[in-house]
Coordinates of C-alpha atoms and ligand atoms in Angstrom, one line a residue:
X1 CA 0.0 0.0 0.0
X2 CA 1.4 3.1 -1.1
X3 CA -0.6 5.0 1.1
X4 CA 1.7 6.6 3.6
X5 CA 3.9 8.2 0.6
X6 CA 0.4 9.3 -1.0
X7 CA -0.7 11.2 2.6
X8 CA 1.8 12.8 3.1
X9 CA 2.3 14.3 -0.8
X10 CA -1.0 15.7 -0.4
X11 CA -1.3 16.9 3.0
X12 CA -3.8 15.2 4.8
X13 CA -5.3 17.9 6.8
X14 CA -4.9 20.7 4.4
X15 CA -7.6 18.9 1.8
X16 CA -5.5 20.8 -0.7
X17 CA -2.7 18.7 -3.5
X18 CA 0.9 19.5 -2.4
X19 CA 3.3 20.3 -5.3
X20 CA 2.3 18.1 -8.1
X21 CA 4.9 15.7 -9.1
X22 CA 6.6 15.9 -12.3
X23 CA 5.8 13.2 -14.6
X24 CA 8.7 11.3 -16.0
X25 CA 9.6 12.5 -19.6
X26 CA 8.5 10.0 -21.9
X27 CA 11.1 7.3 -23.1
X28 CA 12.2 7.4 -26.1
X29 CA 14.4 5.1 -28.0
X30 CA 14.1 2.6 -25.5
X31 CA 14.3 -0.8 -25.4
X32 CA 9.6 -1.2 -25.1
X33 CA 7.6 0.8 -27.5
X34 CA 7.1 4.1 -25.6
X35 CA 6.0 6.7 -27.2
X36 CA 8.4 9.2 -29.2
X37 CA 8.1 12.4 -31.8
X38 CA 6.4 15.3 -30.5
X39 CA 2.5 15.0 -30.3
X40 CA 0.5 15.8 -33.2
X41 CA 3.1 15.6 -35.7
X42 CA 3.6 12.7 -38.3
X43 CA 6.6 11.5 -36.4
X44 CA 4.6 10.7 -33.4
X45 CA 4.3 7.5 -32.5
X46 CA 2.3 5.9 -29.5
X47 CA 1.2 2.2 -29.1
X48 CA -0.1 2.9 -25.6
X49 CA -2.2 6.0 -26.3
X50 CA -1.3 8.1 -23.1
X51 CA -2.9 10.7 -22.1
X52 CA -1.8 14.7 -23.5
X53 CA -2.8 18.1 -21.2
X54 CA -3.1 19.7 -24.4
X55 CA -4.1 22.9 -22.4
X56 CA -1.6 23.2 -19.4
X57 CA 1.3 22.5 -22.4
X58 CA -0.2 25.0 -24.4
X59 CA -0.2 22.0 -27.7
X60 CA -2.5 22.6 -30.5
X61 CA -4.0 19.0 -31.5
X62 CA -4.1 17.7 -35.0
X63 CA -5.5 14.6 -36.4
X64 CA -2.1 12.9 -36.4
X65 CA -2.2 9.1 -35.1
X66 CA 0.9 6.8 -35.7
X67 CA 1.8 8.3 -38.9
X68 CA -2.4 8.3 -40.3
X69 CA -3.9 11.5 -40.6
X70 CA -3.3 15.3 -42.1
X71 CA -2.8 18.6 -40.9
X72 CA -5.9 21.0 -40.7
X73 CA -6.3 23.8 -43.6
X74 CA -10.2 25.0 -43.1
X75 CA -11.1 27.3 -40.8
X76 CA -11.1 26.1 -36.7
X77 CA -11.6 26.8 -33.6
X78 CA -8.4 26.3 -31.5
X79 CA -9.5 26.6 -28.3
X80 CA -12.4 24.1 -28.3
X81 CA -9.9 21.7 -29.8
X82 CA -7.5 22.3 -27.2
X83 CA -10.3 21.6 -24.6
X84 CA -10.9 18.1 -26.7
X85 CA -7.4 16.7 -27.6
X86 CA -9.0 13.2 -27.9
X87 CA -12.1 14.3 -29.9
X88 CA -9.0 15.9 -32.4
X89 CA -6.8 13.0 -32.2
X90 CA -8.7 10.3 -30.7
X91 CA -7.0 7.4 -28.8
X92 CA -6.7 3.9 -31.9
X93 CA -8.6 2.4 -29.2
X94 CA -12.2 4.4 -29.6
X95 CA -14.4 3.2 -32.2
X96 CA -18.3 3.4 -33.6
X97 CA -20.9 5.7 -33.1
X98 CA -21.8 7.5 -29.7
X99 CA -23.9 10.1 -29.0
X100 CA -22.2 13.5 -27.3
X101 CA -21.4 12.9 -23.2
X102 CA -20.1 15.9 -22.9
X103 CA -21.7 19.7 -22.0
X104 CA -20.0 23.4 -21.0
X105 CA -21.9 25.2 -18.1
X106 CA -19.8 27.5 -20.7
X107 CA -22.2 27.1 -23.5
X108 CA -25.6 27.3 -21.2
X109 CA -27.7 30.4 -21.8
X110 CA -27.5 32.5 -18.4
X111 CA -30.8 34.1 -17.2
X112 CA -30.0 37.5 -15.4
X113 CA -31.7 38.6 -12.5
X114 CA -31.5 41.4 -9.8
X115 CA -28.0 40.4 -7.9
X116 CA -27.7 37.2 -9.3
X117 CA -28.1 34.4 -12.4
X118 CA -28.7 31.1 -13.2
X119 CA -28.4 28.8 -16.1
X120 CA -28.7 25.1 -16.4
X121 CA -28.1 21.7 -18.3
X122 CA -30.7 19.7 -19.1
X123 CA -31.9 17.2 -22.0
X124 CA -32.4 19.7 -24.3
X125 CA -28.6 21.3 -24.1
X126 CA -27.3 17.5 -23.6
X127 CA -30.0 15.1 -25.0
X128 CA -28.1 12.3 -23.1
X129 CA -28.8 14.1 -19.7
X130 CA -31.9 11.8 -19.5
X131 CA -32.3 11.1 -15.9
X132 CA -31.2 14.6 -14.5
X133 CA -30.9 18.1 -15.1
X134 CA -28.1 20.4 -13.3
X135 CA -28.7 24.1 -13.1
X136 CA -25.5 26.2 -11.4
X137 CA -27.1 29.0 -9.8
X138 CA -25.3 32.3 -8.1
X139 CA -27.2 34.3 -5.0
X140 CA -24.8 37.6 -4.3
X141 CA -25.5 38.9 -0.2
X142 CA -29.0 39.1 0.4
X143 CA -30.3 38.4 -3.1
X144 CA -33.0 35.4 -2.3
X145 CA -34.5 32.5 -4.6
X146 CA -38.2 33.4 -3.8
X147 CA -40.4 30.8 -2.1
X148 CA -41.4 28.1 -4.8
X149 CA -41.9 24.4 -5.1
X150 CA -41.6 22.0 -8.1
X151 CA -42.4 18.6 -9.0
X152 CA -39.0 17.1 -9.0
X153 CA -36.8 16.5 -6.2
X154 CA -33.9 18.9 -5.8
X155 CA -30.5 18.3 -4.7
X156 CA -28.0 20.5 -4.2
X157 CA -23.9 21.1 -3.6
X158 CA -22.6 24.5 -2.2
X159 CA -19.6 25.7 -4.8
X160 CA -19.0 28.7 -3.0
X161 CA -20.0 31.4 -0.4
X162 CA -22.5 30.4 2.3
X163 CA -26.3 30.0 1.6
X164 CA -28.8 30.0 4.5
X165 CA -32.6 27.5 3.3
X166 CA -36.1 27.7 4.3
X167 CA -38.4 24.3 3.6
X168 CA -41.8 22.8 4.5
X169 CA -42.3 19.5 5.3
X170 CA -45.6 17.0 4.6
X171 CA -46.4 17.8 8.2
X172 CA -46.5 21.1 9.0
X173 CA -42.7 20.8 10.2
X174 CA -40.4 23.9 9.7
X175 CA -36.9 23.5 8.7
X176 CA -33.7 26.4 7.9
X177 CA -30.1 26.2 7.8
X178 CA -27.4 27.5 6.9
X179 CA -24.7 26.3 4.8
X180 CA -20.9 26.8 3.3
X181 CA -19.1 24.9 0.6
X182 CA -19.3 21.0 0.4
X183 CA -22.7 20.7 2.3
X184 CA -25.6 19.6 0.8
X185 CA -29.6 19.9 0.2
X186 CA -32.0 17.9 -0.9
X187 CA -35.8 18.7 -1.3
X188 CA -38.3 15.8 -2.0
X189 CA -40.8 16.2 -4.8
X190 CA -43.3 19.3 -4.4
X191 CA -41.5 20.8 -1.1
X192 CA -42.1 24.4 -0.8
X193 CA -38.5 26.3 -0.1
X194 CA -36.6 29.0 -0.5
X195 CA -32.8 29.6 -0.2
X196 CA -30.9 33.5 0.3
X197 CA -27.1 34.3 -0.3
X198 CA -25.8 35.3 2.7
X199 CA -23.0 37.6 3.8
X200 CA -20.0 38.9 2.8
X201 CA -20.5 37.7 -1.0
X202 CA -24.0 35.1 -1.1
X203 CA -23.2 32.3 -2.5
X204 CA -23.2 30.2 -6.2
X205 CA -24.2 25.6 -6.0
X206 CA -25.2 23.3 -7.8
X207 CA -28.6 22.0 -8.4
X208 CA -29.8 18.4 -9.9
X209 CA -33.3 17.4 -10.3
X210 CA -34.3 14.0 -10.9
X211 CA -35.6 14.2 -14.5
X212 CA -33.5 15.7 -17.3
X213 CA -36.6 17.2 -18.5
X214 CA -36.5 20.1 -15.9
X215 CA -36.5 23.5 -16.5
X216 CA -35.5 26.0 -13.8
X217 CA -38.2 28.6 -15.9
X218 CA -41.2 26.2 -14.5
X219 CA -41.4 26.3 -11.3
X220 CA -44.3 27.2 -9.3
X221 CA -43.4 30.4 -7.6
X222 CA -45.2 32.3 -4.5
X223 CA -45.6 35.9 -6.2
X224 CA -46.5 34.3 -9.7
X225 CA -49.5 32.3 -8.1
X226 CA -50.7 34.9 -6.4
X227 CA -50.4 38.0 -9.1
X228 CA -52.4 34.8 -10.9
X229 CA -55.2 34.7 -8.0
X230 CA -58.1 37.4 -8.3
X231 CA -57.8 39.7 -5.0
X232 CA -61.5 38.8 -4.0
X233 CA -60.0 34.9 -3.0
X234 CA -56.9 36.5 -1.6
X235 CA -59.1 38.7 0.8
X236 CA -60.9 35.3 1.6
X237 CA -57.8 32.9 1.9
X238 CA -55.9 35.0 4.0
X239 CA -58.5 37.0 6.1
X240 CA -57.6 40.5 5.1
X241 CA -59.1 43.3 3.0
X242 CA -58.4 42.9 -1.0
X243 CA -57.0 46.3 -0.8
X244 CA -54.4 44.6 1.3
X245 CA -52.7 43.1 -1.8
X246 CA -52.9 46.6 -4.1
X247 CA -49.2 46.7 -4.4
X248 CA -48.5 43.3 -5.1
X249 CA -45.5 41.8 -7.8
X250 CA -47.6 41.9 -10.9
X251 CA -45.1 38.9 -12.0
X252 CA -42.8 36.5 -10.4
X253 CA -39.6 37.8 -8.8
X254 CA -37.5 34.5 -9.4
X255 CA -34.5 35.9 -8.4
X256 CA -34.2 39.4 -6.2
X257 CA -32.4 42.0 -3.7
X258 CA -33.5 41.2 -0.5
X259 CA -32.1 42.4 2.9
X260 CA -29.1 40.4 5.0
X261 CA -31.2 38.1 7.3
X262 CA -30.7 37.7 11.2
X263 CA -29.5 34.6 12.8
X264 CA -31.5 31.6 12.3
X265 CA -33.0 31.3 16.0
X266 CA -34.0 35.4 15.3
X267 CA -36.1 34.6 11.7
X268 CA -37.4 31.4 13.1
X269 CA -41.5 32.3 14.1
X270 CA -42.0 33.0 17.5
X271 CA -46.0 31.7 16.9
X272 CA -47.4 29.2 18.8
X273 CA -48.5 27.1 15.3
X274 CA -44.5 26.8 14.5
X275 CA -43.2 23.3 14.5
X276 CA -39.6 22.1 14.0
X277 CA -39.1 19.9 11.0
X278 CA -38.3 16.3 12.1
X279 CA -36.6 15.4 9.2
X280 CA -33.2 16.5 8.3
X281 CA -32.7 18.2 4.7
X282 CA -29.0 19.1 4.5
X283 CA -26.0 16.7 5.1
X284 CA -22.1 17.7 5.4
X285 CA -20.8 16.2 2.5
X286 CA -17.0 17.3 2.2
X287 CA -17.3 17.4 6.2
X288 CA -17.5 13.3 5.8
X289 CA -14.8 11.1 6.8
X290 CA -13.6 10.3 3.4
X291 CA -12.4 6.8 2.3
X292 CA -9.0 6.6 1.6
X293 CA -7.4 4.9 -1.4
X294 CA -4.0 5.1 -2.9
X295 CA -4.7 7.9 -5.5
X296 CA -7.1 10.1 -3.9
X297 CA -10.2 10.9 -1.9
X298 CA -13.7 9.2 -1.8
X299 CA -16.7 10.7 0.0
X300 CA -20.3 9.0 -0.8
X301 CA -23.7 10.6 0.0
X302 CA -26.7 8.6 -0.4
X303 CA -29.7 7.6 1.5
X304 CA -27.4 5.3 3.9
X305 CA -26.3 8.3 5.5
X306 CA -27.9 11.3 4.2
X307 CA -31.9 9.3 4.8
X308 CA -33.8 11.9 2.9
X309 CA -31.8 12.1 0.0
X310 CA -33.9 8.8 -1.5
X311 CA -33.8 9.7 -5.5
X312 CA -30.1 11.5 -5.7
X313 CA -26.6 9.6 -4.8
X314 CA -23.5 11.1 -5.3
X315 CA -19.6 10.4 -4.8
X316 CA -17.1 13.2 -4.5
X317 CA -13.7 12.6 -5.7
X318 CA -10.0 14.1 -5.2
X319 CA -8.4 12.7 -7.8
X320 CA -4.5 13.1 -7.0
X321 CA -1.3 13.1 -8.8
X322 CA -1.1 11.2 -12.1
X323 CA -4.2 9.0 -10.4
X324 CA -7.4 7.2 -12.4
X325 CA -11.0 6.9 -11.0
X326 CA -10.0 3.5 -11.9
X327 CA -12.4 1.0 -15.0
X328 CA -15.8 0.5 -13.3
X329 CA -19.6 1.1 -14.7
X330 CA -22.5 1.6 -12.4
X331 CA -25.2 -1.0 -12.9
X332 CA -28.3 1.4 -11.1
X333 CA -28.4 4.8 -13.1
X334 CA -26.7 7.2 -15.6
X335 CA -24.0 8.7 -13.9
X336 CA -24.2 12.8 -14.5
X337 CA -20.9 14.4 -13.3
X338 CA -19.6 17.6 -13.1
X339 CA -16.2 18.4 -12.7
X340 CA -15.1 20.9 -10.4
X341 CA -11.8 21.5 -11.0
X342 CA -8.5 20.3 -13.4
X343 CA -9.0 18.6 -16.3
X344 CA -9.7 14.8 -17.3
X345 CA -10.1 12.4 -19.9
X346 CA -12.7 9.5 -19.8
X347 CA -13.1 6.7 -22.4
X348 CA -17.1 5.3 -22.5
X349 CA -17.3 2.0 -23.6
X350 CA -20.9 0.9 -25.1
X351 CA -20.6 -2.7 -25.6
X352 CA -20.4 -3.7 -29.8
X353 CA -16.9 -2.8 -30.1
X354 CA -17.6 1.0 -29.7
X355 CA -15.8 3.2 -27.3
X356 CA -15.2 7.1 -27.3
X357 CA -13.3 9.5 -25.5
X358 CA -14.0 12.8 -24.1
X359 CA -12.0 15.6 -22.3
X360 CA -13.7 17.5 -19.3
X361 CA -12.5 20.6 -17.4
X362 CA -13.8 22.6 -14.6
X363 CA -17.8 23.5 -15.4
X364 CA -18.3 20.6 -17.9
X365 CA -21.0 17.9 -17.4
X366 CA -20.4 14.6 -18.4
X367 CA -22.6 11.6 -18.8
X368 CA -22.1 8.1 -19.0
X369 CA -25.2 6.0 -19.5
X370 CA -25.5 3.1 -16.8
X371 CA -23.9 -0.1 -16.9
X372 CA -20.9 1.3 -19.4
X373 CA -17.4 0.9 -18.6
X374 CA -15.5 3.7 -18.0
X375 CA -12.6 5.5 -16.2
X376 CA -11.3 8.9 -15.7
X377 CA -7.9 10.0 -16.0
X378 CA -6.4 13.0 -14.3
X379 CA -4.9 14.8 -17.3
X380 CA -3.8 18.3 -15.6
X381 CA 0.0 19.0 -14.4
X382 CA -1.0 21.8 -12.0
X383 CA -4.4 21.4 -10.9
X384 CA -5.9 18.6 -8.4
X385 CA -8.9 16.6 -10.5
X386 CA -12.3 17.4 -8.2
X387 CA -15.3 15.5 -9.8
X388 CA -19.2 15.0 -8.4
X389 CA -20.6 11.9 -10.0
X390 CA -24.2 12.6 -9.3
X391 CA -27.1 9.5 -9.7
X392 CA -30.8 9.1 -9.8
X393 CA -30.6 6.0 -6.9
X394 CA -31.2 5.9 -3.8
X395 CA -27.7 4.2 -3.2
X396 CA -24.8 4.6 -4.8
X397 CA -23.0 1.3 -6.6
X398 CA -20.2 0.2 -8.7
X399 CA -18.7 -1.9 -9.9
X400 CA -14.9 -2.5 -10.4
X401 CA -13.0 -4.5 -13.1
X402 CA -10.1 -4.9 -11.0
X403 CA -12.0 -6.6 -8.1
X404 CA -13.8 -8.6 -10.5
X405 CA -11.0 -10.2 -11.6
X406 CA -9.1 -10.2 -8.7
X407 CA -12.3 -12.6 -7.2
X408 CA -12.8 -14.9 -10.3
X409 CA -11.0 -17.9 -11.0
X410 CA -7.7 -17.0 -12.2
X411 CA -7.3 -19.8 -14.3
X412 CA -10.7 -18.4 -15.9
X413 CA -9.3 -15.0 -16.2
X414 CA -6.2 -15.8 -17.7
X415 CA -7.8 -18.2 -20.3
X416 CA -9.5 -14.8 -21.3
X417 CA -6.6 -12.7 -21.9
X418 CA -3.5 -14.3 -21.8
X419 CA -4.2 -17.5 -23.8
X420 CA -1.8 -16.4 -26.0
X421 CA 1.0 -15.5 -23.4
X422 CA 1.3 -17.4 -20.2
X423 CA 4.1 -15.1 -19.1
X424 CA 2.3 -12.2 -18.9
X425 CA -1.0 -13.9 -17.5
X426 CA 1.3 -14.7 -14.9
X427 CA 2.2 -10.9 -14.0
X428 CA -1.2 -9.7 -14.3
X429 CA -2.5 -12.9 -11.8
X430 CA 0.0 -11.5 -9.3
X431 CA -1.2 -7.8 -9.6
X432 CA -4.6 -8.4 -9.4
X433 CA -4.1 -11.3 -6.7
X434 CA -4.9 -8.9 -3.6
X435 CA -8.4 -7.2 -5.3
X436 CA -8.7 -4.9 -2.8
X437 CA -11.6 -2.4 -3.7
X438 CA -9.4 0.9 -4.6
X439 CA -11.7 3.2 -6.6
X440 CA -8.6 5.7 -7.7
X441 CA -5.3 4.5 -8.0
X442 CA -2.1 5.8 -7.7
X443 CA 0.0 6.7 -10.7
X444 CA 1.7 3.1 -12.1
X445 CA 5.0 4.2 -13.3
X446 CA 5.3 1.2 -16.2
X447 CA 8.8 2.6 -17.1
X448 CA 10.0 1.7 -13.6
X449 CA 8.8 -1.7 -13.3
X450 CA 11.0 -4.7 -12.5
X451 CA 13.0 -5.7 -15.3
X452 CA 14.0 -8.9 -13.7
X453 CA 10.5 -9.8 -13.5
X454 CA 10.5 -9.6 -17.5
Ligands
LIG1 C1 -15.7 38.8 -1.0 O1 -15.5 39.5 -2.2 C2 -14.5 40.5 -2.1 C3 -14.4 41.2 -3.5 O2 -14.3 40.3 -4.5 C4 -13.2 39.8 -1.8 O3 -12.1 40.8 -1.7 C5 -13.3 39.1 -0.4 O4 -12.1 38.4 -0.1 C6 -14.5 38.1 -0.5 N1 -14.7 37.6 0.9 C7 -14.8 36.3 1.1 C8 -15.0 35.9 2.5 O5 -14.8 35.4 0.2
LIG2 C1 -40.2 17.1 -21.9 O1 -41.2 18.1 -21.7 C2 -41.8 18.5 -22.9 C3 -42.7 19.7 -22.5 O2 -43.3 19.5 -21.3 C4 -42.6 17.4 -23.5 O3 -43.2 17.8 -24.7 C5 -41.6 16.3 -23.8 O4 -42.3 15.1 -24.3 C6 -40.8 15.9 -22.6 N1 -39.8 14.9 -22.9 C7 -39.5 13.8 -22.2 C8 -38.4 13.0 -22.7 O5 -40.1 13.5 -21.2
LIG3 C1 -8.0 7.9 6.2 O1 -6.6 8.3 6.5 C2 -6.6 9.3 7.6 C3 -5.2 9.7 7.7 O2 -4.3 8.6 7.8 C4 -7.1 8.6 8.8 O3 -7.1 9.5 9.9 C5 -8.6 8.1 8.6 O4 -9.0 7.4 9.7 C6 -8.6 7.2 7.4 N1 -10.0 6.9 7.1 C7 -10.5 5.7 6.8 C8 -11.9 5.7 6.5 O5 -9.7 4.8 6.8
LIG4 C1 -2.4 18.1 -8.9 C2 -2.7 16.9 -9.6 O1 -3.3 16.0 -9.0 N1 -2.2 16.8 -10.8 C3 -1.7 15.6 -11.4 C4 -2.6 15.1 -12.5 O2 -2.0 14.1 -13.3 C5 -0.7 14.4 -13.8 C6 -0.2 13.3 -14.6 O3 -1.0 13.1 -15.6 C7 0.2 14.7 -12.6 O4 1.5 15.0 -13.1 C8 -0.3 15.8 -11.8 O5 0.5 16.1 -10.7

């Protein structure tokens, strides 16, 4: 277990990568074929397709693949293929048809409000976004969310800033909080609420809802229904004069300026009718023990220990140095991640010999239909890999290649792969002999490996 080394290169207390480790320069010329030429040229060769960080190297990608391809002479847009090296140049591995996994918060419409915006990523941005939607929403001090409710289920992760919420539940129960970066919400189906950015600078999250059909512009809002409600019924429902409501919002607020609230035990009703909420609807999430593994950080919400949170689970992951999320699929639900920070590529396998690649940075979504294989590599020099992999389950599951075939019968396994060469079916029986479950692994330095063992 490399684990010791790993702690203290990232500082366990800090949360925050130390100085990232140099990769080795690639070998060239030796005696294994490594990969030599400089990328994206005709001389470049590369039997193992490794990974490029076209961006941090400043590289311009160009469809050159082991000696195949052609420069580009029509016009282009260098910067989107720098953010999608493996789209330009894709790895000899990908093959067939796939529809697009891959979405900017960049490329989202943003709606502008007084002292904040909003702007979101649902099936009709990224038609493979099935099961949910993501909206990424930003509250300066005092500006609120006004009161509304919605027929999905809304969870939510704190990107910034602090953010104190108001909710409702089923029986009459009252519920606020406050919260910072890395805690959670979550809102069942048709749960009124309301959430206010609070000081110094509000705050900007994360919101999923559990169908990918959402759209943040239907919601049923508090000033909309009742600018939609003749005065007469007003005067009736709530036992005042209609003049009463003369001056009211003649059309939903959504988003607005309000004023910096107190504390939480001031704003909370002193009236005898107030009841405190028995359920909980925010959870700690980066406050969580993590789980530890040899190339990063695992924490995993889901109703086990966040019980409310029954139709959204989600893993958070620090991905470290030179580390991969490592081959796995999820057999319960599409998983819908959005990447936090660095940059990463992930291969999608679909079954029928097709497999693609896409590149992600910091404000993408990415989706990867359940039960596909996948991975995702840390591709960025200088910046730690932070990833939510957000589900519509109640519990989150996965499953590893590695443990698989750590826990079959070998002889099984290697009549599978290494029919051909008993040698090396031999090596790989001893590296996956201990299949200890360790979702991101360390970086595997191939060019240091045990010659004797050869
Ligand atoms: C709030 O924003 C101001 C201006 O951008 C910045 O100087 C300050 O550090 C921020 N405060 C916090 C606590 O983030
Ligand atoms: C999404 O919503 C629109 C409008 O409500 C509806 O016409 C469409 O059928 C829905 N699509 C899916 C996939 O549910
Ligand atoms: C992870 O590692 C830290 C530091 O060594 C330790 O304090 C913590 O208990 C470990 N957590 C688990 C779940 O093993
Ligand atoms: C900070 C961090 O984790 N970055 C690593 C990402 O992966 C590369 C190798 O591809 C490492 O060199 C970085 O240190």
């Amino acid at each position: 277990m490399h684990l010791s080394s790993f702690l203290v290169a990232i500082g366990v207390c800090s949360g925050v990568w130390a100085a990232p480790v140099k990769q080795k320069p690639l070998a060239s010329g030796s005696h294994h074929a490594g990969p030599h030429g400089k990328p994206f040229t005709p001389e470049h060769r590369d039997p193992y397709d490794g990974k490029i960080d076209t961006v941090a190297e400043k590289l311009q990608p160009l469809p050159w693949r082991n000696g195949d391809g052609a420069d580009m002479l029509g016009p282009r847009n260098r910067a989107r293929e720098r953010q999608n090296p493996d789209l330009v140049r894709p790895p000899s591995t990908d093959h067939g048809n796939m529809p697009n996994m891959r979405w900017s918060f960049a490329d989202s419409h943003i709606r502008i409000e007084e002292g904040g915006w909003t702007r979101q990523t649902t099936v009709r941005e990224l038609p493979t976004s099935k099961e949910l939607a993501g909206v990424n929403m930003r509250l300066d001090e005092g500006v609120i969310r006004e009161l509304h409710w919605h027929k999905e289920a809304e969870w939510a992760y704190v990107l910034e800033g602090r953010v104190r919420i108001t909710a409702l539940d089923t029986e009459g129960g009252s519920f606020i909080d406050d919260l910072e970066k890395g805690d959670l919400w979550y809102f069942p189906s048709g749960h009124p609420h309301s959430l206010q950015g609070l000081s110094p600078n509000g705050t900007e999250f994360l919101l999923i809802f559990d169908d990918g059909n959402f759209s943040e512009d239907s919601t049923f809002l508090l000033t909309d229904w009742v600018a939609r409600t003749p005065k007469e019924v007003l005067a009736e429902n709530f036992r005042v004069a209609p003049e009463v409501f003369r001056a009211i919002p003649q059309k939903e607020k959504y988003i607005f300026q309000g004023s910096n609230p107190d504390s939480i035990d001031e704003e909370i009703p002193k009236s005898k009718g107030y009841k405190k909420s028995k359920l909980q609807f925010t959870h700690k999430m980066l406050a969580q023990e993590p789980v530890n593994t040899t190339g990063g950080l695992v924490r995993i919400t889901d109703s086990t220990n966040f019980a409310l949170s029954k139709t959204v689970a989600a893993a958070h992951l620090d991905i470290g140095p030179g580390a991969l999320r490592e081959m796995h699929w999820h057999p319960n639900a599409d998983e819908w991640s959005y990447f936090i920070k660095g940059r990463a590529r992930v291969t999608i396998f679909a079954a029928e010999g097709t497999a693609r690649t896409f590149d992600y940075q910091a404000g993408d979504v990415g989706i990867v239909p359940k039960n596909m294989g996948h991975f995702i590599e840390n591709l960025s020099d200088d910046e730690p890999l932070e990833i939510l992999e957000i589900f519509r389950a109640d519990k989150f599951q996965d499953f590893s290649l590695f443990q698989w075939l750590g826990e079959t019968p070998r002889r099984m396994v290697k009549e599978h792969l290494f029919a051909e060469d008993e040698e090396s079916g031999k090596k790989f029986e001893k590296a996956v002999w201990d299949a200890d479950k360790d979702p991101i692994k360390d970086h595997f330095d191939y060019d240091g490996e045990d010659k004797e063992e050869l």
